[in-house]
GROMACS .gro file of C-alpha atoms in nm:
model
  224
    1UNK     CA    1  13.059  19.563   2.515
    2UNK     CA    2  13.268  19.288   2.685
    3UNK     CA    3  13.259  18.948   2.398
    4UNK     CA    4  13.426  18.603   2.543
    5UNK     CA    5  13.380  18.252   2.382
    6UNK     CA    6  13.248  18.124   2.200
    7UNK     CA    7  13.180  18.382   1.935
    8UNK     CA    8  13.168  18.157   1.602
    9UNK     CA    9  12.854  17.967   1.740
   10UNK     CA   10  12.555  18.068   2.043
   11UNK     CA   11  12.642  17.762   2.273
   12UNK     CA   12  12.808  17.722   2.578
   13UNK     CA   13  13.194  17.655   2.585
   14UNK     CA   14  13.331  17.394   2.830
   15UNK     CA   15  13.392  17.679   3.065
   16UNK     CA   16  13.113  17.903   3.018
   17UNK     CA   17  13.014  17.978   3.395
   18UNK     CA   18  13.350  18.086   3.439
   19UNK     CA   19  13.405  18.317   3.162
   20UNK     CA   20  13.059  18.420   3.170
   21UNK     CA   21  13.133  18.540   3.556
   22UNK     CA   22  13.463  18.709   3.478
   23UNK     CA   23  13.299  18.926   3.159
   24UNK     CA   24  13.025  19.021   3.358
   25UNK     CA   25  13.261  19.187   3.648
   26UNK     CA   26  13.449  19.312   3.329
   27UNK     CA   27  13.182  19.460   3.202
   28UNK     CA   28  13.103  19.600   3.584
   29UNK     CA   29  13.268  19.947   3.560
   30UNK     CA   30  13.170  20.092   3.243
   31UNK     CA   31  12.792  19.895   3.187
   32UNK     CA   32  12.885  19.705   2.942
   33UNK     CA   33  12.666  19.466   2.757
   34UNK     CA   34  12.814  19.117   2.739
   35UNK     CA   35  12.820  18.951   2.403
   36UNK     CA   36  12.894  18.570   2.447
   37UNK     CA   37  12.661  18.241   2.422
   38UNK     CA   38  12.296  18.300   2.558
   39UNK     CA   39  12.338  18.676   2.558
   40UNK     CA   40  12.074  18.906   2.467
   41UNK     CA   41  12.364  19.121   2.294
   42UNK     CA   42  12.492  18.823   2.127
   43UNK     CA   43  12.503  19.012   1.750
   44UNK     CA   44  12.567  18.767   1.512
   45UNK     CA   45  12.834  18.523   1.470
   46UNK     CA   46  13.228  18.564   1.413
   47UNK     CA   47  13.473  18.333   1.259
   48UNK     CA   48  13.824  18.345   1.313
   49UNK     CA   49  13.824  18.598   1.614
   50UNK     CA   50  14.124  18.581   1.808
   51UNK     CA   51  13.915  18.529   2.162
   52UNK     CA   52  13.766  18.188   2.045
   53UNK     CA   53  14.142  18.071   1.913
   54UNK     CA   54  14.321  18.157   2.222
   55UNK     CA   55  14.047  17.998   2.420
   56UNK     CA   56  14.005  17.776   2.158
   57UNK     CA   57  14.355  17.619   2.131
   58UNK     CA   58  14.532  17.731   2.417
   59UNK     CA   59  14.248  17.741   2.676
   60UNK     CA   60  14.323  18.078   2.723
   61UNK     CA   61  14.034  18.240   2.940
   62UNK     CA   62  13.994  18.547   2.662
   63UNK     CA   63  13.774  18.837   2.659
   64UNK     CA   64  13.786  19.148   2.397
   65UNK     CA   65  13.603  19.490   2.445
   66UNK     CA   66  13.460  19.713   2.230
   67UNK     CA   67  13.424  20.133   2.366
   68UNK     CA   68  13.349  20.439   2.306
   69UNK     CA   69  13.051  20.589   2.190
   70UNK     CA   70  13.167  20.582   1.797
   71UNK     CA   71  13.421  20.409   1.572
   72UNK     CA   72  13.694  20.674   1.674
   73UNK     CA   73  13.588  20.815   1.951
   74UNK     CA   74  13.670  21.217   2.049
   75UNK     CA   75  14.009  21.247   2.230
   76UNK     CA   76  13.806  21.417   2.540
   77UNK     CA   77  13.575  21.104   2.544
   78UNK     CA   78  13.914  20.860   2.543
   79UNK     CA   79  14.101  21.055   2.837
   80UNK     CA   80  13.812  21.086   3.039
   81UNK     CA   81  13.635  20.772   3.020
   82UNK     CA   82  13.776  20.505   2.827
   83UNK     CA   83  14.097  20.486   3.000
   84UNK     CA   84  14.000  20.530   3.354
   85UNK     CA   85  13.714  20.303   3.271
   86UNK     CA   86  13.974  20.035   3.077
   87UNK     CA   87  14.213  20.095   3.347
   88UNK     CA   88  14.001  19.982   3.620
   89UNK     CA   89  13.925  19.663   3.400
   90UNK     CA   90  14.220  19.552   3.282
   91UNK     CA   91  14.351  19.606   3.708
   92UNK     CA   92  14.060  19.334   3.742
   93UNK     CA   93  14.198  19.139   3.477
   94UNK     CA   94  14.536  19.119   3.605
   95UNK     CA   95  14.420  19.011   3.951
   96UNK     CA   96  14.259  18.726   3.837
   97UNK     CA   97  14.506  18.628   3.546
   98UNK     CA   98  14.694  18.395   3.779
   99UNK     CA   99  14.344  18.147   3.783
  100UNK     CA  100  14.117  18.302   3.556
  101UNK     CA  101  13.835  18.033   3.599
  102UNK     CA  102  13.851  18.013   3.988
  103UNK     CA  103  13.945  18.358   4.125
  104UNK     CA  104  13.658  18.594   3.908
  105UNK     CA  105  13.383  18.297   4.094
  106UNK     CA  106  13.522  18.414   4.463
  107UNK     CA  107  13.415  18.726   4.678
  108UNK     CA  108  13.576  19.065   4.540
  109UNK     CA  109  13.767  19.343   4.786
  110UNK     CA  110  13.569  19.615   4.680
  111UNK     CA  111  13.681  19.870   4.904
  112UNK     CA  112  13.997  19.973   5.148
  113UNK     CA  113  14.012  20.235   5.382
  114UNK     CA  114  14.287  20.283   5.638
  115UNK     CA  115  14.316  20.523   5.914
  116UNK     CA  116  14.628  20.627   6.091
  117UNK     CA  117  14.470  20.672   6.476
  118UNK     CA  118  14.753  20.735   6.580
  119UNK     CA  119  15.143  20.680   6.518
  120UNK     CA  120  15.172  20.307   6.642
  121UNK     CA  121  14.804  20.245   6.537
  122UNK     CA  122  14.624  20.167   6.167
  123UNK     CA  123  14.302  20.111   6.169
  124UNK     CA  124  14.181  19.937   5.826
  125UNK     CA  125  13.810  19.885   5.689
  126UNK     CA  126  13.706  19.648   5.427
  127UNK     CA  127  13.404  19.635   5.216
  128UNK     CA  128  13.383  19.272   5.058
  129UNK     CA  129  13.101  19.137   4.820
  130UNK     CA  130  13.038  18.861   4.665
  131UNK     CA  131  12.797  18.963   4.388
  132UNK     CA  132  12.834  19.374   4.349
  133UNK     CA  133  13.045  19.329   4.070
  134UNK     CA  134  12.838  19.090   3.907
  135UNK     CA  135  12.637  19.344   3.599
  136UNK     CA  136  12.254  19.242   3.615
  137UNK     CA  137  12.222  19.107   3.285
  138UNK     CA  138  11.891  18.894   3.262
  139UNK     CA  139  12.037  18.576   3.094
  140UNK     CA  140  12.307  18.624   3.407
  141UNK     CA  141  12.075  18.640   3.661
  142UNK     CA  142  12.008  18.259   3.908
  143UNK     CA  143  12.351  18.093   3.768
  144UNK     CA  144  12.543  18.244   4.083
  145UNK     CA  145  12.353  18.449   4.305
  146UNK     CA  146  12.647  18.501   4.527
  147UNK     CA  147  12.772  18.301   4.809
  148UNK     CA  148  12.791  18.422   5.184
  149UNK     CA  149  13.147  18.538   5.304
  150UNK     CA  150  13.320  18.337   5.530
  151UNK     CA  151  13.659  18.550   5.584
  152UNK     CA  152  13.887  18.806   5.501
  153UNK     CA  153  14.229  18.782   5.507
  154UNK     CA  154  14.510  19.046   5.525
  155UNK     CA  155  14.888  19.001   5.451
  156UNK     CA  156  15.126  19.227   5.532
  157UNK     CA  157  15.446  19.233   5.259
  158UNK     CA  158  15.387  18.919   5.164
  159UNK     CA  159  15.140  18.822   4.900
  160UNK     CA  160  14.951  18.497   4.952
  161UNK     CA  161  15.007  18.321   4.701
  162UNK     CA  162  15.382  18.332   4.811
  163UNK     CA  163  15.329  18.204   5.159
  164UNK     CA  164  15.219  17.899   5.344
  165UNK     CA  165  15.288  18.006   5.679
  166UNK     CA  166  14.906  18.058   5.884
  167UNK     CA  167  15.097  18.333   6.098
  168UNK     CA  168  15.131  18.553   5.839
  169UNK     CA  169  14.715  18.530   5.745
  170UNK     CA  170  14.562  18.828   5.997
  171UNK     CA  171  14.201  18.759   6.027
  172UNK     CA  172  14.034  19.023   6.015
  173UNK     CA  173  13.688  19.109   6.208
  174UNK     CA  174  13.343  19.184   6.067
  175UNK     CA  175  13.185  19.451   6.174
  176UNK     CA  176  12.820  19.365   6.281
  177UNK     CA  177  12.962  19.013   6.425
  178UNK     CA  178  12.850  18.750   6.221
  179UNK     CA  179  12.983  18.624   5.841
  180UNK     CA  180  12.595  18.571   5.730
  181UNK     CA  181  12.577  18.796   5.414
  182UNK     CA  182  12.700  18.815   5.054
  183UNK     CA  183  12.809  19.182   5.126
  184UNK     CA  184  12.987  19.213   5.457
  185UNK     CA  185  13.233  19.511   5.589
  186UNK     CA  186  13.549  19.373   5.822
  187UNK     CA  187  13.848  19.534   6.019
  188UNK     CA  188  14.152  19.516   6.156
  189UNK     CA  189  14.356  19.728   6.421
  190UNK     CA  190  14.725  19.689   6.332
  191UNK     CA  191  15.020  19.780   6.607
  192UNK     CA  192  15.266  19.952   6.375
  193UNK     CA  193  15.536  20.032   6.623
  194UNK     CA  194  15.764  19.775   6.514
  195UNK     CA  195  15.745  19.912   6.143
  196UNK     CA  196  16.009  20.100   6.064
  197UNK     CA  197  15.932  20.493   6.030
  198UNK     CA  198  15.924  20.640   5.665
  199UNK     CA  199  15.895  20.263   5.492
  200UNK     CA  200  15.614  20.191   5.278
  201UNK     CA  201  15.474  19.874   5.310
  202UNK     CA  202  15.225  19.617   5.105
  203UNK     CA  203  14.877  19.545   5.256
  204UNK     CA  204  14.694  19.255   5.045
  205UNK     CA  205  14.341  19.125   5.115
  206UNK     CA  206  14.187  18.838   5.013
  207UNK     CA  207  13.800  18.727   5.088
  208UNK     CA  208  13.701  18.353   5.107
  209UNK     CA  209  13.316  18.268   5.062
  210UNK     CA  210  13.147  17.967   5.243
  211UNK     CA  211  13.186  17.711   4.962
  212UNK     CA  212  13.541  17.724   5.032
  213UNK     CA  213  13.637  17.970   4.707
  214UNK     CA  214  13.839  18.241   4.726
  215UNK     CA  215  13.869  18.576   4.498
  216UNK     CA  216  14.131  18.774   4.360
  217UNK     CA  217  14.393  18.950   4.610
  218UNK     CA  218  14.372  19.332   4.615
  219UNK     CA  219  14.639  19.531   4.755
  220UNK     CA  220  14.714  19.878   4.870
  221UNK     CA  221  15.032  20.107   5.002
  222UNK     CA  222  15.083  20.205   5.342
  223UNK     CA  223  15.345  20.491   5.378
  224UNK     CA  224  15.494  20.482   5.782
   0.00000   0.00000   0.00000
């Protein structure tokens, strides 16, 4: 179960869209119920919890989980799915902890592949959705059905956030032709002879939907 604010009362906080979008892709990898304001799973109410204070005071974009199958779960049950479960989700977490009410509303990288064709030539694939990560809860369902993607974006060893120079943004192509869905697949062919041999180099991708927001950067190694 993924709980956010508010917790001490069922009613929306000031920035319930956002957190409401971010605990559902939370929630994503292990189907997780959601606990927050206008949830089914909302149990009862909680004073004093430390998500509502952070939010509370510090505006704090907060979210707590509670896993495993009983109150201490098995040691088998923790190594092989709470932590690669809580792993993937606190990976999530960190990518959107830089704008934690913008990034979680933007598309999501959901999938890298990268193919060495040859020595001087990568070929990379990208599966990019904006709503796959979104868990179907019914009180979640028509407040953001997902908008359509308008582009992907790949960086090479420099992260975007750190750069304002257009040159270093490689669009990259989608596959059937046309940026008309809310799940589309894009590519790139990178010329690699220039890149040193034996380096290892950072490849981040970022996905922009058609109202103009963009989602968290995901970013892979590429060994020369």
């Amino acid at each position: 179960m993924v709980y956010f604010p508010w917790g001490h009362e069922d009613i929306p906080s000031p920035n319930h869209h956002s957190l409401l979008t971010m605990a559902s892709k939370l929630a994503h990898e292990g189907n997780y119920s959601l606990w927050g304001p206008g949830q089914d799973d909302f149990l009862y109410f909680v004073n004093g919890d430390a998500t509502d204070s952070s939010y509370g005071i510090d505006c704090v974009a907060s979210f707590g989980f509670e896993i495993g199958s009983t109150w201490y779960a098995p040691c088998e049950e923790f190594e092989s799915d709470i932590v690669p479960t809580m792993t993937k989700n606190l990976i999530y977490a960190a990518k959107a902890a830089r704008e934690p009410y913008r990034l979680p509303l933007g598309p999501d990288i959901v999938n890298i592949r990268l193919n060495a064709t040859s020595t001087d030539v990568l070929w990379i694939n990208v599966a990019v959705s904006s709503r796959s990560l979104i868990v179907n809860h019914a009180k979640f369902e028509g407040r953001r059905a997902g908008h359509k993607i308008e582009s992907v974006k790949l960086y090479v060893d420099v992260h975007p956030d750190d750069t304002d120079d257009p040159e270093e943004a490689l669009l990259m192509a989608v596959s059937d032709g046309q940026f008309d869905q809310i799940n589309e697949r894009v590519n790139i062919i990178l010329n690699t002879s220039q890149w040193e041999s034996e380096s290892r180099h950072i490849l981040y991708f970022q996905a922009t939907d058609q109202k103009g927001i963009s989602g968290p950067v995901s970013a892979v190694f590429y060994d020369t």
